[in-house]
Amino acid sequence: MEGSVEYQVSLRYIRKAFLPVTRDQKLAEFMPVFNVMGTGEQKKVPGKVEARARVYLPEFLNFARKLGFKVEANESLLKWLNLPPSRRERLEYSGSRRIILRANDDYAYLRLMVYGVVMAVLKTPAEWGQLEDYVLSMEPIQLRFWASKFKNTYWKYKNRRKLDYLARRFLEVEWV
């Protein structure tokens, strides 16, 4: 049954980590949403969160758009995020700061999950660009393997530190 699963990435507030560059940071939660027929109407049932990772904007949003994700957010929030930090302080943003990304393509979802989890351990925009190119060129078997490793590790430990450890192993094995 086609279209029975939709993939969703929710971007939420996270306390800022110190980086050599200034970037907006969000906590990305990766989860499937199942379309279920029940009593004559179709319901959307959210699945279990498969991974959580610190992501950096706008690079993460640009990669998600490149993969075909639809971005659901207040338009003024997206404009606010694209401003440099010096101008952002003078503007007052009022509205929902919640950003949701949706897609039906499972490979796009897996690519975004691998990119987001590994992005959390890399600290410079140059490395994020190289990672983006590598993730786009990954074979489906590699992609499914690493995404399932990230998902199973998160389900077992419910800990982002364990995901960071596994992401560093990804960098050692795959991305030399």
Tab-separated table of C-alpha atoms in Angstrom:
chain	number	residue	atom	x	y	z
A	1	MET	CA	0.000	0.000	0.000
A	2	GLU	CA	1.773	3.087	-1.245
A	3	GLY	CA	1.836	6.189	0.913
A	4	SER	CA	1.069	4.320	4.118
A	5	VAL	CA	4.174	5.753	5.817
A	6	GLU	CA	5.212	9.373	5.936
A	7	TYR	CA	8.528	10.396	7.441
A	8	GLN	CA	8.743	13.384	9.744
A	9	VAL	CA	11.633	15.322	11.256
A	10	SER	CA	10.746	17.777	14.014
A	11	LEU	CA	13.191	20.550	14.819
A	12	ARG	CA	12.966	21.750	18.412
A	13	TYR	CA	14.817	24.082	20.755
A	14	ILE	CA	18.169	22.938	22.145
A	15	ARG	CA	20.650	24.803	24.305
A	16	LYS	CA	23.498	26.157	22.189
A	17	ALA	CA	26.872	24.446	22.038
A	18	PHE	CA	29.987	26.533	21.509
A	19	LEU	CA	31.306	26.417	17.950
A	20	PRO	CA	34.008	28.304	16.080
A	21	VAL	CA	31.242	29.607	13.762
A	22	THR	CA	27.876	31.129	14.646
A	23	ARG	CA	24.988	28.856	13.639
A	24	ASP	CA	21.427	28.310	14.771
A	25	GLN	CA	21.102	24.935	16.463
A	26	LYS	CA	18.069	22.674	16.777
A	27	LEU	CA	17.328	19.213	18.107
A	28	ALA	CA	16.142	17.022	15.228
A	29	GLU	CA	13.791	14.142	16.081
A	30	PHE	CA	13.408	11.545	13.332
A	31	MET	CA	10.180	9.511	13.324
A	32	PRO	CA	7.826	7.700	10.951
A	33	VAL	CA	4.120	8.593	10.844
A	34	PHE	CA	1.770	5.772	9.848
A	35	ASN	CA	-1.451	6.408	7.908
A	36	VAL	CA	-3.990	3.989	9.381
A	37	MET	CA	-7.554	3.347	8.219
A	38	GLY	CA	-9.901	3.121	11.152
A	39	THR	CA	-13.698	3.349	11.406
A	40	GLY	CA	-14.037	4.852	7.941
A	41	GLU	CA	-11.473	7.615	8.353
A	42	GLN	CA	-7.754	7.801	7.890
A	43	LYS	CA	-5.671	8.646	10.954
A	44	LYS	CA	-2.028	9.615	11.277
A	45	VAL	CA	-0.346	7.693	14.076
A	46	PRO	CA	3.166	8.852	15.047
A	47	GLY	CA	5.746	6.120	15.461
A	48	LYS	CA	8.574	5.835	17.934
A	49	VAL	CA	11.375	8.416	17.724
A	50	GLU	CA	14.212	6.708	15.870
A	51	ALA	CA	17.029	9.176	16.574
A	52	ARG	CA	17.726	12.587	18.047
A	53	ALA	CA	20.641	14.774	16.973
A	54	ARG	CA	21.904	18.345	17.225
A	55	VAL	CA	21.744	19.936	13.778
A	56	TYR	CA	22.936	23.272	12.483
A	57	LEU	CA	20.797	25.586	10.392
A	58	PRO	CA	20.584	26.625	7.538
A	59	GLU	CA	22.799	23.800	6.152
A	60	PHE	CA	20.487	21.072	7.493
A	61	LEU	CA	17.368	22.727	6.012
A	62	ASN	CA	19.058	23.226	2.646
A	63	PHE	CA	20.070	19.554	2.518
A	64	ALA	CA	16.527	18.500	3.479
A	65	ARG	CA	15.052	20.635	0.684
A	66	LYS	CA	17.560	19.141	-1.759
A	67	LEU	CA	16.320	15.657	-0.779
A	68	GLY	CA	12.694	16.669	-1.390
A	69	PHE	CA	11.409	17.331	2.138
A	70	LYS	CA	8.556	19.792	2.569
A	71	VAL	CA	9.315	22.394	5.231
A	72	GLU	CA	6.367	23.342	7.439
A	73	ALA	CA	7.100	26.436	9.480
A	74	ASN	CA	5.952	29.977	9.927
A	75	GLU	CA	7.306	31.943	6.947
A	76	SER	CA	8.574	34.727	9.184
A	77	LEU	CA	10.576	32.138	11.159
A	78	LEU	CA	12.366	30.969	8.022
A	79	LYS	CA	13.193	34.577	7.110
A	80	TRP	CA	14.336	35.183	10.688
A	81	LEU	CA	16.675	32.155	10.549
A	82	ASN	CA	18.334	33.348	7.336
A	83	LEU	CA	19.321	36.718	8.828
A	84	PRO	CA	22.828	37.186	10.259
A	85	PRO	CA	22.906	37.054	14.095
A	86	SER	CA	23.731	40.777	14.398
A	87	ARG	CA	20.473	41.744	12.645
A	88	ARG	CA	18.438	39.057	14.391
A	89	GLU	CA	18.886	40.680	17.810
A	90	ARG	CA	17.083	43.833	16.655
A	91	LEU	CA	14.098	41.922	15.275
A	92	GLU	CA	11.504	40.451	17.547
A	93	TYR	CA	10.143	37.122	16.417
A	94	SER	CA	6.701	36.197	17.664
A	95	GLY	CA	5.147	32.927	16.640
A	96	SER	CA	5.775	29.236	16.696
A	97	ARG	CA	9.451	28.285	16.548
A	98	ARG	CA	8.580	24.734	15.545
A	99	ILE	CA	9.809	23.442	12.196
A	100	ILE	CA	8.572	20.160	10.738
A	101	LEU	CA	10.017	18.434	7.691
A	102	ARG	CA	7.923	15.801	5.868
A	103	ALA	CA	8.648	13.355	3.047
A	104	ASN	CA	7.339	10.067	1.654
A	105	ASP	CA	10.664	8.822	0.255
A	106	ASP	CA	12.334	6.382	2.639
A	107	TYR	CA	15.818	6.782	1.127
A	108	ALA	CA	15.611	10.563	1.494
A	109	TYR	CA	14.630	10.043	5.144
A	110	LEU	CA	17.542	7.658	5.745
A	111	ARG	CA	19.988	10.042	4.058
A	112	LEU	CA	18.764	12.924	6.218
A	113	MET	CA	19.023	10.780	9.374
A	114	VAL	CA	22.609	9.736	8.634
A	115	TYR	CA	23.524	13.316	7.716
A	116	GLY	CA	21.933	14.762	10.872
A	117	VAL	CA	23.483	12.273	13.303
A	118	VAL	CA	26.975	12.599	11.829
A	119	MET	CA	26.623	16.381	11.498
A	120	ALA	CA	26.317	16.562	15.289
A	121	VAL	CA	29.942	15.462	15.757
A	122	LEU	CA	31.435	17.638	12.981
A	123	LYS	CA	32.035	21.260	13.901
A	124	THR	CA	32.900	23.164	10.714
A	125	PRO	CA	30.754	24.063	7.694
A	126	ALA	CA	33.429	22.784	5.270
A	127	GLU	CA	33.111	19.297	6.781
A	128	TRP	CA	29.295	19.506	6.557
A	129	GLY	CA	29.559	20.157	2.812
A	130	GLN	CA	31.872	17.162	2.319
A	131	LEU	CA	29.550	14.999	4.419
A	132	GLU	CA	26.585	16.097	2.292
A	133	ASP	CA	28.365	14.968	-0.881
A	134	TYR	CA	29.334	11.647	0.706
A	135	VAL	CA	25.820	10.889	1.998
A	136	LEU	CA	24.322	11.663	-1.424
A	137	SER	CA	26.721	9.164	-3.025
A	138	MET	CA	26.118	6.330	-0.523
A	139	GLU	CA	24.753	3.028	-1.817
A	140	PRO	CA	21.354	1.857	-0.471
A	141	ILE	CA	22.890	-1.052	1.487
A	142	GLN	CA	25.369	1.228	3.289
A	143	LEU	CA	22.617	3.732	3.930
A	144	ARG	CA	20.242	1.170	5.438
A	145	PHE	CA	23.036	-0.365	7.514
A	146	TRP	CA	24.124	2.895	9.157
A	147	ALA	CA	20.574	4.195	9.615
A	148	SER	CA	19.563	0.934	11.331
A	149	LYS	CA	22.681	1.067	13.544
A	150	PHE	CA	21.795	4.623	14.602
A	151	LYS	CA	18.156	3.681	15.198
A	152	ASN	CA	18.929	0.519	17.197
A	153	THR	CA	21.552	2.305	19.298
A	154	TYR	CA	19.151	5.119	20.112
A	155	TRP	CA	16.353	2.681	21.002
A	156	LYS	CA	18.671	0.650	23.231
A	157	TYR	CA	20.307	3.505	25.173
A	158	LYS	CA	17.986	6.536	24.641
A	159	ASN	CA	21.153	8.602	24.710
A	160	ARG	CA	22.595	11.065	22.204
A	161	ARG	CA	26.135	10.471	23.497
A	162	LYS	CA	25.994	6.867	22.310
A	163	LEU	CA	24.855	8.131	18.907
A	164	ASP	CA	27.775	10.566	18.850
A	165	TYR	CA	30.155	7.682	19.607
A	166	LEU	CA	28.666	5.647	16.760
A	167	ALA	CA	28.819	8.669	14.419
A	168	ARG	CA	32.550	8.952	15.105
A	169	ARG	CA	32.906	5.266	14.184
A	170	PHE	CA	31.035	6.046	10.951
A	171	LEU	CA	33.620	8.714	10.201
A	172	GLU	CA	36.486	6.285	10.834
A	173	VAL	CA	35.050	3.478	8.719
A	174	GLU	CA	33.259	5.240	5.854
A	175	TRP	CA	34.480	8.787	5.495
A	176	VAL	CA	38.270	8.710	5.490
